[in-house]
Short mmCIF file of C-alpha atoms and ligand atoms in Angstrom, two decimals:
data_model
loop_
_atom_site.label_atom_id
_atom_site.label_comp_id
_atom_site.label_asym_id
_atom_site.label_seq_id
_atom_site.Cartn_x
_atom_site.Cartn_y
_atom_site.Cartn_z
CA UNK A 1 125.26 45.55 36.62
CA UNK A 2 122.26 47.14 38.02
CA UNK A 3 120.40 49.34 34.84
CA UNK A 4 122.18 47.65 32.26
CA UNK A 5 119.87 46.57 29.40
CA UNK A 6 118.45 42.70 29.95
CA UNK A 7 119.63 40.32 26.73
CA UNK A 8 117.17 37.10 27.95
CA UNK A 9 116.87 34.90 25.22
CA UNK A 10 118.78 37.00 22.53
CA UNK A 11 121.32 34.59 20.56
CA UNK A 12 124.34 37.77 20.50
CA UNK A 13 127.08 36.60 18.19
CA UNK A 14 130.57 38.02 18.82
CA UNK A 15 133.91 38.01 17.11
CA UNK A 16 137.34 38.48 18.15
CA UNK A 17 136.21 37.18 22.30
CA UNK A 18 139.18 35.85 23.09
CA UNK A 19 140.82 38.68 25.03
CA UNK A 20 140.10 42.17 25.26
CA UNK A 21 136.94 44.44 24.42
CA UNK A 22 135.38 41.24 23.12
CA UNK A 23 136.41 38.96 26.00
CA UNK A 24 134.53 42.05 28.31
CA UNK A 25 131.61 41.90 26.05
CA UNK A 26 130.65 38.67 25.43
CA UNK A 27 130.98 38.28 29.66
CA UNK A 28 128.96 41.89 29.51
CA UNK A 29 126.46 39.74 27.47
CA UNK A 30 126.34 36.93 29.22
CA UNK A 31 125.89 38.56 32.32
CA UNK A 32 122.70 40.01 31.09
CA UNK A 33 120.95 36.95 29.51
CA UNK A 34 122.20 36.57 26.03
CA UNK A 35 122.94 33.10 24.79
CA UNK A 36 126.36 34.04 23.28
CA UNK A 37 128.24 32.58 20.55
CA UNK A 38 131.43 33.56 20.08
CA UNK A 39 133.81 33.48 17.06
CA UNK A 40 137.43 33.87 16.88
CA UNK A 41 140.96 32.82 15.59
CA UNK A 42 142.20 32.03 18.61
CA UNK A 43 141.56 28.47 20.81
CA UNK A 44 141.58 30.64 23.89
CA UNK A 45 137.87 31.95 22.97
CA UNK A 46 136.84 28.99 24.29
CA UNK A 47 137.91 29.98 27.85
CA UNK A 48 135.64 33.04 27.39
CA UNK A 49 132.78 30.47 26.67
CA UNK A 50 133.85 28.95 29.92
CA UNK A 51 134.01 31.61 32.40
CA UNK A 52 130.54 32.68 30.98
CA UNK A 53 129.18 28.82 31.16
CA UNK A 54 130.29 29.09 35.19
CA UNK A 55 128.51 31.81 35.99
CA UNK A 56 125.16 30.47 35.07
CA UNK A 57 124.94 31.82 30.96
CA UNK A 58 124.88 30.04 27.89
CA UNK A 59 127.90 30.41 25.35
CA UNK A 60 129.22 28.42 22.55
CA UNK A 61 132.82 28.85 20.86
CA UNK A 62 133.32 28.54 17.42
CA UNK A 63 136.87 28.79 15.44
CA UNK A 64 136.31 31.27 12.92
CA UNK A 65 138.68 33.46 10.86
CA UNK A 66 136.65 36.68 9.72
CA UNK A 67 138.62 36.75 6.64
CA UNK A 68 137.41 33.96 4.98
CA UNK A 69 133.44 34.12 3.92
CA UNK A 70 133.17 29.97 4.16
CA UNK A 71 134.28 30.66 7.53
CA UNK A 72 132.04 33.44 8.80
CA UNK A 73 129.23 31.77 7.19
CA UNK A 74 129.80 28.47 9.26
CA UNK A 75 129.86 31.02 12.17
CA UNK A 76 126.37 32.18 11.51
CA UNK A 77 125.35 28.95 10.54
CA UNK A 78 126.31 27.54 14.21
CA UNK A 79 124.59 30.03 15.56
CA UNK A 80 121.32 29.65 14.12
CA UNK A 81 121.98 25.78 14.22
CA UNK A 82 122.06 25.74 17.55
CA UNK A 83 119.37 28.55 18.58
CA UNK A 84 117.47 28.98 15.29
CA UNK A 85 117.64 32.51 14.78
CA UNK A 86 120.51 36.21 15.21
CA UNK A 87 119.55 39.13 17.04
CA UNK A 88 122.71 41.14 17.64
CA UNK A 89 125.94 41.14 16.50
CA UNK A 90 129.45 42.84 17.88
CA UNK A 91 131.96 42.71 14.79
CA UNK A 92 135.31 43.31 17.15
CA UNK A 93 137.53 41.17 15.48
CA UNK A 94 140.74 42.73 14.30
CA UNK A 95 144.91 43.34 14.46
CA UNK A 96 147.64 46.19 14.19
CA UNK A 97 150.00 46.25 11.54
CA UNK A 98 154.09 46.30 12.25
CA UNK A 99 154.48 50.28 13.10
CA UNK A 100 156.13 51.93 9.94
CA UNK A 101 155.93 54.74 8.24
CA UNK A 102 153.59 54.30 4.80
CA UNK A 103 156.39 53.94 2.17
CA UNK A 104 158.34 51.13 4.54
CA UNK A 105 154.97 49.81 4.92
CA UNK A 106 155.10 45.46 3.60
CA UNK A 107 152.29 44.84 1.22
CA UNK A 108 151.91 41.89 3.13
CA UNK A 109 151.53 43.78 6.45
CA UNK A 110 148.46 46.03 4.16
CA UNK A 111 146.87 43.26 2.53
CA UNK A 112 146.82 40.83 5.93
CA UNK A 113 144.91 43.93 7.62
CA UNK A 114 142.54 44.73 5.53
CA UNK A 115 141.42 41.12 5.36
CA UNK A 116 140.84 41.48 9.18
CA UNK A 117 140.06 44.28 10.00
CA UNK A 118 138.28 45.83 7.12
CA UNK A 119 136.95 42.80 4.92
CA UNK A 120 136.45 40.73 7.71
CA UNK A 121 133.46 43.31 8.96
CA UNK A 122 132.34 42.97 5.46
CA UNK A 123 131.67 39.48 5.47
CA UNK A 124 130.50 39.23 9.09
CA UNK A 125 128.00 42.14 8.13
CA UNK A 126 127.09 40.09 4.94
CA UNK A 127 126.22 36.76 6.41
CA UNK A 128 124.53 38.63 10.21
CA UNK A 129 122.29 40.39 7.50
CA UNK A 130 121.60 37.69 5.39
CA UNK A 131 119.91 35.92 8.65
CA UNK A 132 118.52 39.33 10.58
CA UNK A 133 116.42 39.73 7.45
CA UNK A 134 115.47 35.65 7.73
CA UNK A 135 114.24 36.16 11.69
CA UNK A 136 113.03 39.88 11.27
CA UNK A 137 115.81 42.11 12.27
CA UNK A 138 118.32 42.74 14.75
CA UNK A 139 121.26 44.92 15.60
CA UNK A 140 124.77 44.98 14.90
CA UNK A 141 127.81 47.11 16.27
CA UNK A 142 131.48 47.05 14.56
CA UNK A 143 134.79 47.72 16.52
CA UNK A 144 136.15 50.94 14.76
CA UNK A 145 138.66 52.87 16.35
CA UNK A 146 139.41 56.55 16.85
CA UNK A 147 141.69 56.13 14.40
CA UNK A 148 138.75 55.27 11.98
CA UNK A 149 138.03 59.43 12.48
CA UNK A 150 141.31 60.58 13.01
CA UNK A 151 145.22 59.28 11.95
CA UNK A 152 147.69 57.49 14.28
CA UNK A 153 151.45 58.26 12.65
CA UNK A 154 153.03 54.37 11.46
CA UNK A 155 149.71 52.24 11.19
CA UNK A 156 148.28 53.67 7.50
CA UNK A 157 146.78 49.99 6.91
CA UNK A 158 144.64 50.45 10.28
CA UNK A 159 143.88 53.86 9.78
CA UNK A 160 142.55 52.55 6.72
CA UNK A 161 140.62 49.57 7.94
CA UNK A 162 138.97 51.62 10.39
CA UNK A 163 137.91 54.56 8.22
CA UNK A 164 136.47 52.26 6.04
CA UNK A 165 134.71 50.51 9.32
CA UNK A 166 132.78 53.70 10.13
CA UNK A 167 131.67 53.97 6.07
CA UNK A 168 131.10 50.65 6.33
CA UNK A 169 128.96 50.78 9.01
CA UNK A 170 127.23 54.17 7.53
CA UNK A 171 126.20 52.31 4.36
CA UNK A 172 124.96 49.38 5.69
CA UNK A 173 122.50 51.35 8.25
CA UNK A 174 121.40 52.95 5.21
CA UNK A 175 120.78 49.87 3.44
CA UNK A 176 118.88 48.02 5.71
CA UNK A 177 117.37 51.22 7.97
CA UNK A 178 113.56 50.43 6.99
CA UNK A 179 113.95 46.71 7.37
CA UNK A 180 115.01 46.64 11.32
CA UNK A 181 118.54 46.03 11.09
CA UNK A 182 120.30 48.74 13.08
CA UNK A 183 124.31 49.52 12.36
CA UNK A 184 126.30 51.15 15.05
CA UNK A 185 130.01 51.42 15.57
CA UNK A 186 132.49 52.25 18.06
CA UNK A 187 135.33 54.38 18.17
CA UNK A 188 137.46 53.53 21.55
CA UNK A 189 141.12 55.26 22.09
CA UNK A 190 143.32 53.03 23.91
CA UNK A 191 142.40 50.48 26.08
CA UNK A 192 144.29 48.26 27.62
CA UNK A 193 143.89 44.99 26.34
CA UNK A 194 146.51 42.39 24.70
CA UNK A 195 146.91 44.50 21.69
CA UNK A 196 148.45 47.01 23.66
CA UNK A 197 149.85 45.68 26.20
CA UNK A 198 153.47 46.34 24.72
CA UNK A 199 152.91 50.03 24.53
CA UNK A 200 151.66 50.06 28.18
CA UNK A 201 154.44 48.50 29.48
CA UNK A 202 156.64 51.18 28.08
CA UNK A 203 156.16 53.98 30.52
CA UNK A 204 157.93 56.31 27.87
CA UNK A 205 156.11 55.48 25.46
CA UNK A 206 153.13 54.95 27.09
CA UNK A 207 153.86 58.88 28.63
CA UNK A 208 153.49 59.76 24.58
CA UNK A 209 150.31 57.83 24.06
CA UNK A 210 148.50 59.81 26.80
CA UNK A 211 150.01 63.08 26.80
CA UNK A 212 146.99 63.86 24.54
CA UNK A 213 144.22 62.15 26.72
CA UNK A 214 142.20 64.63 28.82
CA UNK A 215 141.27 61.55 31.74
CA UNK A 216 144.72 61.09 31.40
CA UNK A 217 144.69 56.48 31.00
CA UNK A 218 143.98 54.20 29.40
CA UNK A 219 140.42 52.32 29.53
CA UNK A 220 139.50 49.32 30.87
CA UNK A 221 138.08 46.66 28.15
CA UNK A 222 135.06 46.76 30.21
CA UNK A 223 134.42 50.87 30.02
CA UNK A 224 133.64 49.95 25.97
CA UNK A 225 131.37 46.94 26.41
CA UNK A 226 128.68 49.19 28.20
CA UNK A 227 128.20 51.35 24.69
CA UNK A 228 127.90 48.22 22.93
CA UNK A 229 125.51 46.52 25.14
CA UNK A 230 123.18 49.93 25.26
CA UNK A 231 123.49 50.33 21.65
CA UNK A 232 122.50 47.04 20.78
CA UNK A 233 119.55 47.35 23.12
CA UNK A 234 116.13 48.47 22.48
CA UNK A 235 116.78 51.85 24.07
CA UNK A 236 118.95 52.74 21.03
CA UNK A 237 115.85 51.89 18.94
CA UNK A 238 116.91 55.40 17.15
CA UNK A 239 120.08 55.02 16.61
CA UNK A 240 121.57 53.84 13.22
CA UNK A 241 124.77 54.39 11.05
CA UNK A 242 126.54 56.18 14.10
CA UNK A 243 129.81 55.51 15.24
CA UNK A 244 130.16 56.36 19.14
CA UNK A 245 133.64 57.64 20.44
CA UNK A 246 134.77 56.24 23.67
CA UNK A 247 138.32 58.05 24.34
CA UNK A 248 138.43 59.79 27.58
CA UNK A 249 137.99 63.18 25.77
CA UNK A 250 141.37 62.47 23.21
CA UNK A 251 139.21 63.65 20.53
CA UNK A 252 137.28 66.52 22.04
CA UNK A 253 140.44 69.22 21.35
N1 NAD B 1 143.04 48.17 22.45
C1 NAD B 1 142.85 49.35 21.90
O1 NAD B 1 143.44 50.37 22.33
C2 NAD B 1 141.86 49.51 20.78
C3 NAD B 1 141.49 50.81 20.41
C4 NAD B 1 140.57 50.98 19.37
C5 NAD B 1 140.06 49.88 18.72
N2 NAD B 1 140.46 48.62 19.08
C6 NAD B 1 139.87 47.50 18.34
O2 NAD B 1 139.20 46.67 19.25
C7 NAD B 1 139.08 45.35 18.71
C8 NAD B 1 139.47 44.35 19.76
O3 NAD B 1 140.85 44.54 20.06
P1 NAD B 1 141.44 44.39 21.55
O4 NAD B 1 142.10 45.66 21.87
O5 NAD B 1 140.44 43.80 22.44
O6 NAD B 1 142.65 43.38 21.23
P2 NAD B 1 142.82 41.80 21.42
O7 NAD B 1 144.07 41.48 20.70
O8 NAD B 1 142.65 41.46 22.84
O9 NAD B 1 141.57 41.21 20.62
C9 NAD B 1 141.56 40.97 19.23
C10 NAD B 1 140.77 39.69 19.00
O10 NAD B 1 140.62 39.48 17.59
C11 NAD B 1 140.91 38.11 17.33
N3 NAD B 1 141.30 37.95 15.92
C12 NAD B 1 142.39 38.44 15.29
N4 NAD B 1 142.39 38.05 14.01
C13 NAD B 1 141.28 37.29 13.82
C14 NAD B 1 140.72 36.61 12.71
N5 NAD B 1 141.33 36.61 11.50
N6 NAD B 1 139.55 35.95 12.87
C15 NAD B 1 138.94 35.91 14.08
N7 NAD B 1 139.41 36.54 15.16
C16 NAD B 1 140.58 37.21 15.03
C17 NAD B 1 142.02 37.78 18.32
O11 NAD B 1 142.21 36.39 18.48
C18 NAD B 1 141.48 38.46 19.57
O12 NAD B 1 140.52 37.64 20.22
C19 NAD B 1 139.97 45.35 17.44
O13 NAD B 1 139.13 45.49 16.31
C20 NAD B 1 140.84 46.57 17.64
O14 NAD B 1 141.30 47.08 16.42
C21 NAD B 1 141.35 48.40 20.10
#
């Protein structure tokens, strides 16, 4: 990608890379220099680590489930382990809930995704910190959602992971503003990835989903992985605590 910002020799940790916006990213990454480390769930990261590899980058795959702090900080540890040092981090990992209205909601179905989605950028920002502040700084972007600004009817436990992402992400760029550890989030609308692939494949349903989108589709995983690379670039230098919408216009009316 000619302009895009150049990552040589920047260790970029990523979770949730299996498929996706993190899949797109970490290649994004890799693409422009970054030795990438990638940490996920699911086995099938490690084909992300591969397709990188051929191309001529540097990746390593790492099993990690965000929920668990032992686990995220083996993540970091790897990371460091193998290149001595973090300087950016995209916090993607995350899951929908079963689509019900609040008060059919499971308990199980809250609890489960606020331990991904919501405490599991907690601890990733915890541990990425921990070591930014070790090797002088770095930069970090979490996967909100527009529905971190605005609600989606059925998926109250999202809505509520995500809000809390972009406060999340507000206090921690306050925290650590004067001590070069940038926060950024971002906000995508739908993209078509794995997560929504169901949806998609309902043309009536997928009719409903973009009745409201002014470009009128859904994005590619790709069209979000360009934000994240810029803003966890030097030429976002400025930017802290901001979460950056990406949703064909849904949100402009
Ligand atoms: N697809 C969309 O329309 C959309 C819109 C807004 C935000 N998002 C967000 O983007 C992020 C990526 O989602 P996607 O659309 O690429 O879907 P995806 O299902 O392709 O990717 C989700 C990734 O998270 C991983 N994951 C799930 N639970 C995990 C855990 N406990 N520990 C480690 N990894 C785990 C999965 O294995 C997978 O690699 C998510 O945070 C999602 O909420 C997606």
């Amino acid at each position: 990608m000619s302009g895009s910002p150049n990552f040589t020799g920047k260790v970029v940790l990523i979770t949730g890379a299996s498929s996706g916006i993190g899949r797109a990213t970490a290649v994004a990454f890799g693409r422009a220099g970054a030795k990438v480390v990638l940490g996920d769930l699911n086995e099938e990261a490690a084909a992300t680590a591969s397709q990188i590899k051929a191309a001529g980058g540097e990746a390593l795959f790492v099993k990690t489930d965000v929920s668990q702090p032992a686990s995220v900080e083996a993540l970091v540890q790897a990371a460091v382990g193998a290149h001595g040092r973090l300087d950016v981090a995209f916090n993607n990992a995350g899951l929908l809930p079963r689509t019900a209205d609040l008060a059919d909601m499971t308990t199980e179905d809250f609890d489960r995704t606020i331990a991904v989605d919501l405490r599991g950028v907690f601890l990733c920002l915890k541990y990425e910190i921990r070591q930014m502040l070790s090797n002088g700084g770095g930069a970090i972007v979490n996967t909100a959602s527009v529905a971190g600004l605005v609600a989606d009817p059925g998926m109250a436990p999202y809505v509520a992971a995500k809000h809390g992402v972009v406060g999340l992400t507000k206090a921690a760029a306050l925290d650590y503003a004067t001590r070069n550890i940038r926060v950024n989030a971002v906000a995508p609308g739908l993209v078509a990835t794995p997560m929504t692939e169901r949806w998609l494949a309902d043309p009536a349903f997928k009719g409903k989903l973009l009745q409201n989108s002014p470009i009128g589709r859904a994005a590619q995983p790709e069209e979000i992985a360009g934000t994240v690379l810029y803003l966890s670039s030097d030429a976002a230098s400025f930017v802290t605590g901001q979460t950056y919408v990406i949703d064909g216009g849904q949100t402009a009316h």
